[in-house]
Coordinates of C-alpha atoms in Angstrom, one line a residue:
M1 CA 30.2 8.9 -36.7
L2 CA 29.7 5.4 -35.1
T3 CA 26.7 4.7 -32.9
Q4 CA 27.7 3.6 -29.4
T5 CA 25.5 0.8 -28.0
T6 CA 25.5 -0.9 -24.6
T7 CA 23.4 -3.4 -22.7
R8 CA 23.1 -3.6 -18.9
V9 CA 20.8 -4.6 -16.1
L10 CA 18.6 -1.6 -15.1
E11 CA 18.6 -0.2 -11.6
P12 CA 15.8 1.6 -9.6
A13 CA 17.2 4.9 -10.7
D14 CA 16.4 4.0 -14.3
L15 CA 12.6 3.7 -13.6
G16 CA 11.6 6.9 -15.4
A17 CA 13.4 6.0 -18.6
A18 CA 12.1 2.4 -18.5
L19 CA 8.5 3.6 -18.1
A20 CA 8.9 5.9 -21.0
V21 CA 9.8 3.0 -23.2
L22 CA 7.0 0.8 -21.9
E23 CA 4.4 3.6 -22.3
S24 CA 5.4 4.2 -25.9
A25 CA 3.5 1.0 -26.8
P26 CA 0.9 0.7 -23.9
V27 CA -1.1 -2.2 -25.4
E28 CA 1.8 -4.4 -26.4
N29 CA 3.6 -3.8 -23.2
A30 CA 0.7 -3.9 -20.7
F31 CA 1.9 -7.1 -19.0
V32 CA 5.4 -5.9 -18.2
A33 CA 4.4 -2.2 -17.6
A34 CA 1.9 -3.3 -15.0
R35 CA 4.6 -5.2 -13.1
V36 CA 7.1 -2.3 -13.3
Q37 CA 4.5 0.3 -12.2
A38 CA 3.7 -1.9 -9.2
A39 CA 7.2 -3.1 -8.3
G40 CA 9.7 -0.7 -9.8
L41 CA 13.0 -2.2 -11.1
D42 CA 14.4 -3.8 -8.0
P43 CA 14.9 -7.5 -9.2
W44 CA 13.6 -8.9 -5.9
R45 CA 10.3 -7.0 -6.1
L46 CA 10.0 -7.3 -9.8
G47 CA 10.6 -11.0 -9.9
G48 CA 13.4 -10.7 -12.5
E49 CA 15.8 -8.4 -14.1
M50 CA 15.1 -5.7 -16.6
W51 CA 17.8 -5.4 -19.3
G52 CA 18.2 -2.2 -21.1
W53 CA 19.7 -1.5 -24.6
Y54 CA 21.2 1.9 -25.1
T55 CA 22.2 3.8 -28.2
D56 CA 24.4 6.9 -27.7
G57 CA 23.4 6.9 -24.1
R58 CA 19.7 6.8 -24.6
L59 CA 17.5 3.8 -23.5
R60 CA 15.8 2.4 -26.6
S61 CA 14.8 -1.2 -25.9
L62 CA 14.1 -3.4 -22.9
C63 CA 13.9 -7.1 -22.1
Y64 CA 12.3 -8.5 -19.0
S65 CA 14.1 -11.6 -17.8
G66 CA 12.1 -13.5 -15.1
A67 CA 9.6 -16.3 -15.3
N68 CA 9.1 -15.1 -18.9
L69 CA 11.7 -13.6 -21.3
V70 CA 10.0 -10.6 -22.9
P71 CA 11.5 -8.4 -25.6
I72 CA 10.1 -4.8 -25.3
C73 CA 10.2 -2.3 -28.1
A74 CA 13.2 -4.3 -29.2
T75 CA 15.1 -3.4 -32.5
P76 CA 16.9 -6.2 -34.3
D77 CA 20.2 -5.0 -32.9
A78 CA 18.7 -4.9 -29.4
V79 CA 17.4 -8.5 -29.8
R80 CA 20.8 -9.7 -30.7
A81 CA 22.3 -8.1 -27.6
F82 CA 19.6 -9.6 -25.4
A83 CA 20.1 -13.0 -27.0
D84 CA 23.9 -12.8 -26.2
R85 CA 23.1 -12.0 -22.5
A86 CA 20.5 -14.7 -22.3
R87 CA 22.9 -17.3 -23.6
R88 CA 25.5 -16.3 -21.1
T89 CA 23.1 -16.4 -18.1
G90 CA 21.4 -19.6 -19.3
R91 CA 17.7 -20.3 -19.5
R92 CA 15.8 -19.4 -16.3
C93 CA 12.4 -18.8 -17.8
S94 CA 9.5 -21.0 -18.6
S95 CA 8.6 -19.1 -21.8
I96 CA 9.6 -16.5 -24.2
V97 CA 6.7 -14.2 -25.1
G98 CA 6.2 -10.9 -26.9
P99 CA 5.4 -9.2 -30.1
S100 CA 5.9 -11.7 -32.9
E101 CA 8.7 -10.1 -34.9
P102 CA 11.3 -9.5 -32.2
T103 CA 10.3 -12.7 -30.3
S104 CA 10.8 -14.7 -33.5
L105 CA 14.3 -13.3 -34.0
L106 CA 15.1 -13.8 -30.3
W107 CA 14.0 -17.5 -30.5
S108 CA 16.0 -18.1 -33.7
L109 CA 19.1 -16.9 -31.9
L110 CA 18.5 -18.9 -28.7
E111 CA 17.1 -22.1 -30.1
P112 CA 20.5 -23.7 -30.9
S113 CA 21.4 -23.5 -27.2
W114 CA 18.0 -23.4 -25.5
G115 CA 16.0 -25.7 -27.7
P116 CA 14.0 -27.7 -28.3
A117 CA 10.9 -26.0 -27.0
R118 CA 7.9 -27.9 -25.8
D119 CA 5.6 -25.7 -28.0
V120 CA 6.0 -22.8 -30.3
R121 CA 3.0 -20.6 -31.0
A122 CA 4.3 -18.4 -33.7
H123 CA 1.3 -16.3 -34.4
Q124 CA -1.1 -15.2 -31.7
P125 CA -3.3 -12.3 -32.9
L126 CA -3.4 -9.3 -30.6
M127 CA -6.9 -7.9 -30.4
I128 CA -8.2 -4.7 -28.8
T129 CA -11.4 -2.6 -28.3
E130 CA -12.2 0.7 -26.7
A131 CA -16.0 0.4 -26.5
P132 CA -18.6 -1.9 -25.1
S133 CA -20.0 -4.5 -27.5
A134 CA -22.5 -3.1 -30.0
T135 CA -23.9 -6.5 -30.9
V136 CA -23.6 -8.8 -27.9
L137 CA -25.6 -8.3 -24.8
P138 CA -23.5 -8.9 -21.6
D139 CA -24.3 -11.8 -19.4
P140 CA -26.0 -10.3 -16.3
L141 CA -24.8 -13.4 -14.2
V142 CA -21.1 -12.7 -14.8
R143 CA -19.8 -10.9 -11.7
R144 CA -16.6 -10.3 -9.7
I145 CA -15.4 -13.2 -7.6
R146 CA -15.3 -12.7 -3.9
K147 CA -12.4 -13.4 -1.7
D148 CA -14.3 -16.2 0.1
E149 CA -14.9 -18.0 -3.3
M150 CA -11.3 -19.1 -3.9
E151 CA -12.3 -22.8 -3.6
V152 CA -15.0 -22.2 -6.2
I153 CA -12.8 -20.5 -8.8
M154 CA -9.5 -22.5 -8.4
P155 CA -10.7 -25.7 -10.1
A156 CA -11.7 -23.7 -13.2
C157 CA -8.4 -21.8 -13.2
V158 CA -6.4 -25.0 -13.0
A159 CA -8.5 -26.6 -15.8
M160 CA -8.1 -23.5 -18.0
F161 CA -4.3 -23.3 -17.5
T162 CA -3.8 -27.0 -18.1
E163 CA -5.9 -27.0 -21.2
E164 CA -4.2 -23.8 -22.6
V165 CA -0.5 -24.4 -21.6
G166 CA -0.4 -28.2 -21.6
V167 CA 0.9 -28.7 -18.1
S168 CA -0.8 -28.3 -14.7
P169 CA 0.0 -25.2 -12.7
M170 CA -0.1 -27.4 -9.6
A171 CA 3.2 -29.1 -10.5
G172 CA 6.5 -28.2 -9.1
D173 CA 5.7 -26.2 -5.9
G174 CA 2.3 -27.8 -5.5
G175 CA 0.6 -24.8 -7.0
L176 CA 1.6 -22.3 -4.4
L177 CA 2.7 -19.6 -6.8
Y178 CA -0.3 -20.1 -9.0
Q179 CA -2.8 -20.0 -6.1
A180 CA -1.1 -16.8 -5.0
R181 CA -1.6 -15.3 -8.4
V182 CA -5.2 -16.3 -8.5
A183 CA -5.7 -14.8 -5.0
E184 CA -4.1 -11.6 -6.2
L185 CA -6.5 -11.2 -9.1
V186 CA -9.5 -12.0 -6.9
G187 CA -8.3 -9.6 -4.2
T188 CA -7.9 -6.8 -6.7
G189 CA -11.3 -7.3 -8.2
R190 CA -10.0 -8.6 -11.6
S191 CA -11.4 -12.1 -11.6
F192 CA -14.9 -12.6 -13.1
A193 CA -17.2 -15.6 -13.5
R194 CA -20.7 -17.0 -14.0
I195 CA -21.4 -19.6 -11.3
E196 CA -24.3 -22.0 -11.4
D197 CA -25.1 -24.4 -8.6
G198 CA -21.7 -23.8 -7.1
K199 CA -19.8 -24.5 -10.3
V200 CA -18.0 -22.0 -12.6
V201 CA -19.4 -22.2 -16.1
F202 CA -17.6 -19.2 -17.5
K203 CA -14.6 -17.3 -16.2
A204 CA -12.0 -14.7 -17.3
E205 CA -9.5 -12.4 -15.6
I206 CA -7.9 -9.0 -16.2
G207 CA -4.4 -10.2 -15.8
A208 CA -2.5 -6.9 -16.4
A209 CA -3.7 -3.4 -16.0
T210 CA -2.2 0.0 -16.4
R211 CA -3.7 3.5 -16.7
Q212 CA -3.6 3.2 -20.5
A213 CA -4.6 -0.4 -21.2
C214 CA -5.5 -3.8 -19.7
Q215 CA -5.3 -7.3 -20.9
I216 CA -8.0 -10.0 -20.5
Q217 CA -6.7 -13.6 -20.0
G218 CA -7.8 -17.0 -18.8
V219 CA -11.1 -17.0 -20.8
W220 CA -12.7 -20.4 -20.2
V221 CA -16.0 -22.1 -20.5
A222 CA -16.8 -25.4 -18.8
P223 CA -16.7 -28.1 -21.5
E224 CA -20.3 -29.2 -21.0
Y225 CA -21.5 -25.5 -21.6
R226 CA -19.5 -24.9 -24.8
G227 CA -21.4 -24.0 -27.9
R228 CA -24.0 -21.9 -26.1
G229 CA -22.5 -18.5 -26.7
L230 CA -21.4 -18.1 -23.1
S231 CA -17.9 -17.0 -24.2
E232 CA -19.4 -14.1 -26.1
T233 CA -21.9 -12.8 -23.5
G234 CA -19.4 -13.4 -20.8
M235 CA -16.7 -11.5 -22.6
A236 CA -19.1 -8.6 -23.2
A237 CA -19.7 -8.5 -19.5
V238 CA -16.0 -8.6 -18.6
L239 CA -15.4 -5.9 -21.2
N240 CA -17.9 -3.6 -19.6
F241 CA -16.3 -4.1 -16.2
A242 CA -12.9 -3.4 -17.7
L243 CA -13.9 -0.2 -19.5
A244 CA -15.8 1.2 -16.6
D245 CA -13.3 0.5 -13.8
I246 CA -9.8 -0.2 -15.2
A247 CA -8.6 1.2 -18.5
P248 CA -9.8 2.8 -21.7
V249 CA -8.3 0.1 -24.0
V250 CA -9.0 -3.6 -23.5
S251 CA -6.8 -6.2 -25.2
L252 CA -6.2 -9.9 -25.4
Y253 CA -4.2 -12.3 -27.5
V254 CA -5.3 -15.7 -28.8
N255 CA -3.8 -18.6 -30.6
D256 CA -4.3 -18.3 -34.3
Y257 CA -5.6 -21.9 -34.6
N258 CA -8.4 -21.2 -32.1
T259 CA -10.8 -20.0 -34.8
P260 CA -14.0 -20.2 -32.7
A261 CA -12.5 -17.9 -30.0
R262 CA -11.2 -15.4 -32.6
A263 CA -14.7 -15.3 -34.2
A264 CA -16.3 -14.9 -30.8
Y265 CA -14.0 -12.0 -29.9
R266 CA -14.7 -10.3 -33.2
R267 CA -18.4 -10.6 -32.6
V268 CA -18.0 -8.9 -29.2
G269 CA -16.2 -6.0 -31.0
F270 CA -12.4 -6.8 -30.7
R271 CA -10.3 -6.2 -33.8
E272 CA -6.8 -7.5 -34.6
V273 CA -4.0 -5.0 -34.4
G274 CA -0.9 -7.1 -34.3
A275 CA 0.4 -10.5 -33.2
F276 CA 2.3 -12.1 -30.3
M277 CA 4.5 -15.2 -30.2
S278 CA 5.0 -17.6 -27.4
V279 CA 7.7 -20.2 -26.9
L280 CA 6.9 -22.7 -24.1
F281 CA 9.5 -24.8 -22.4

């Protein structure tokens, strides 16, 4: 008996089935799951379309198509179907990101029509922990950023993004979308920093959060303060906030060539459980 497959844009009525797929891998899918839990599947509220791949009438795989293209629990056959749809619609995203295996296949299928990429980060270890650090004392000066401190935190956020991604988040729309995102994280109590004499010397955010897992992002130490262990003590502090207030599992992913950061996260207590891949345009 032949298996029947189909791919289509999901609708609000498909929310329950989509959440079931997302929650089957809560750490890997935290970024998209958090968006879907907050916004549902309406493209206007979600900021993009959610594509679904069905086998014999059952939803098996997803692909978020918005500012990022993200394969979710995607089998090789699903990836091929998503690549076909992506080629037909044309590139609208600024990156492709997701678990390394399906993302690598997706990029290999899209590269002939979408390439070249500005940067390909083929192996970004995914790290998690479920417990406070047993070896690193948290920095007592790391705290939540207040809403009236946007002017203090923004320069550090811009510096981190530019250093990490290679382009300024202030380009294009003058930084309006990026400032709104930073304001959202500050407003929801998910932006943390150590501030000395009015300047951020360490910062990190919890960029995605669900009931099952959350994801730390934007870890940054001011250049003149690097090499002093602030990333370790700062991360230990953010980890404590995350476990106490947000989710039972805390994750992050990091570029494989950033050996100092990987070592610092391991000392805090994170362990590698998989890998992501990012294609930047």
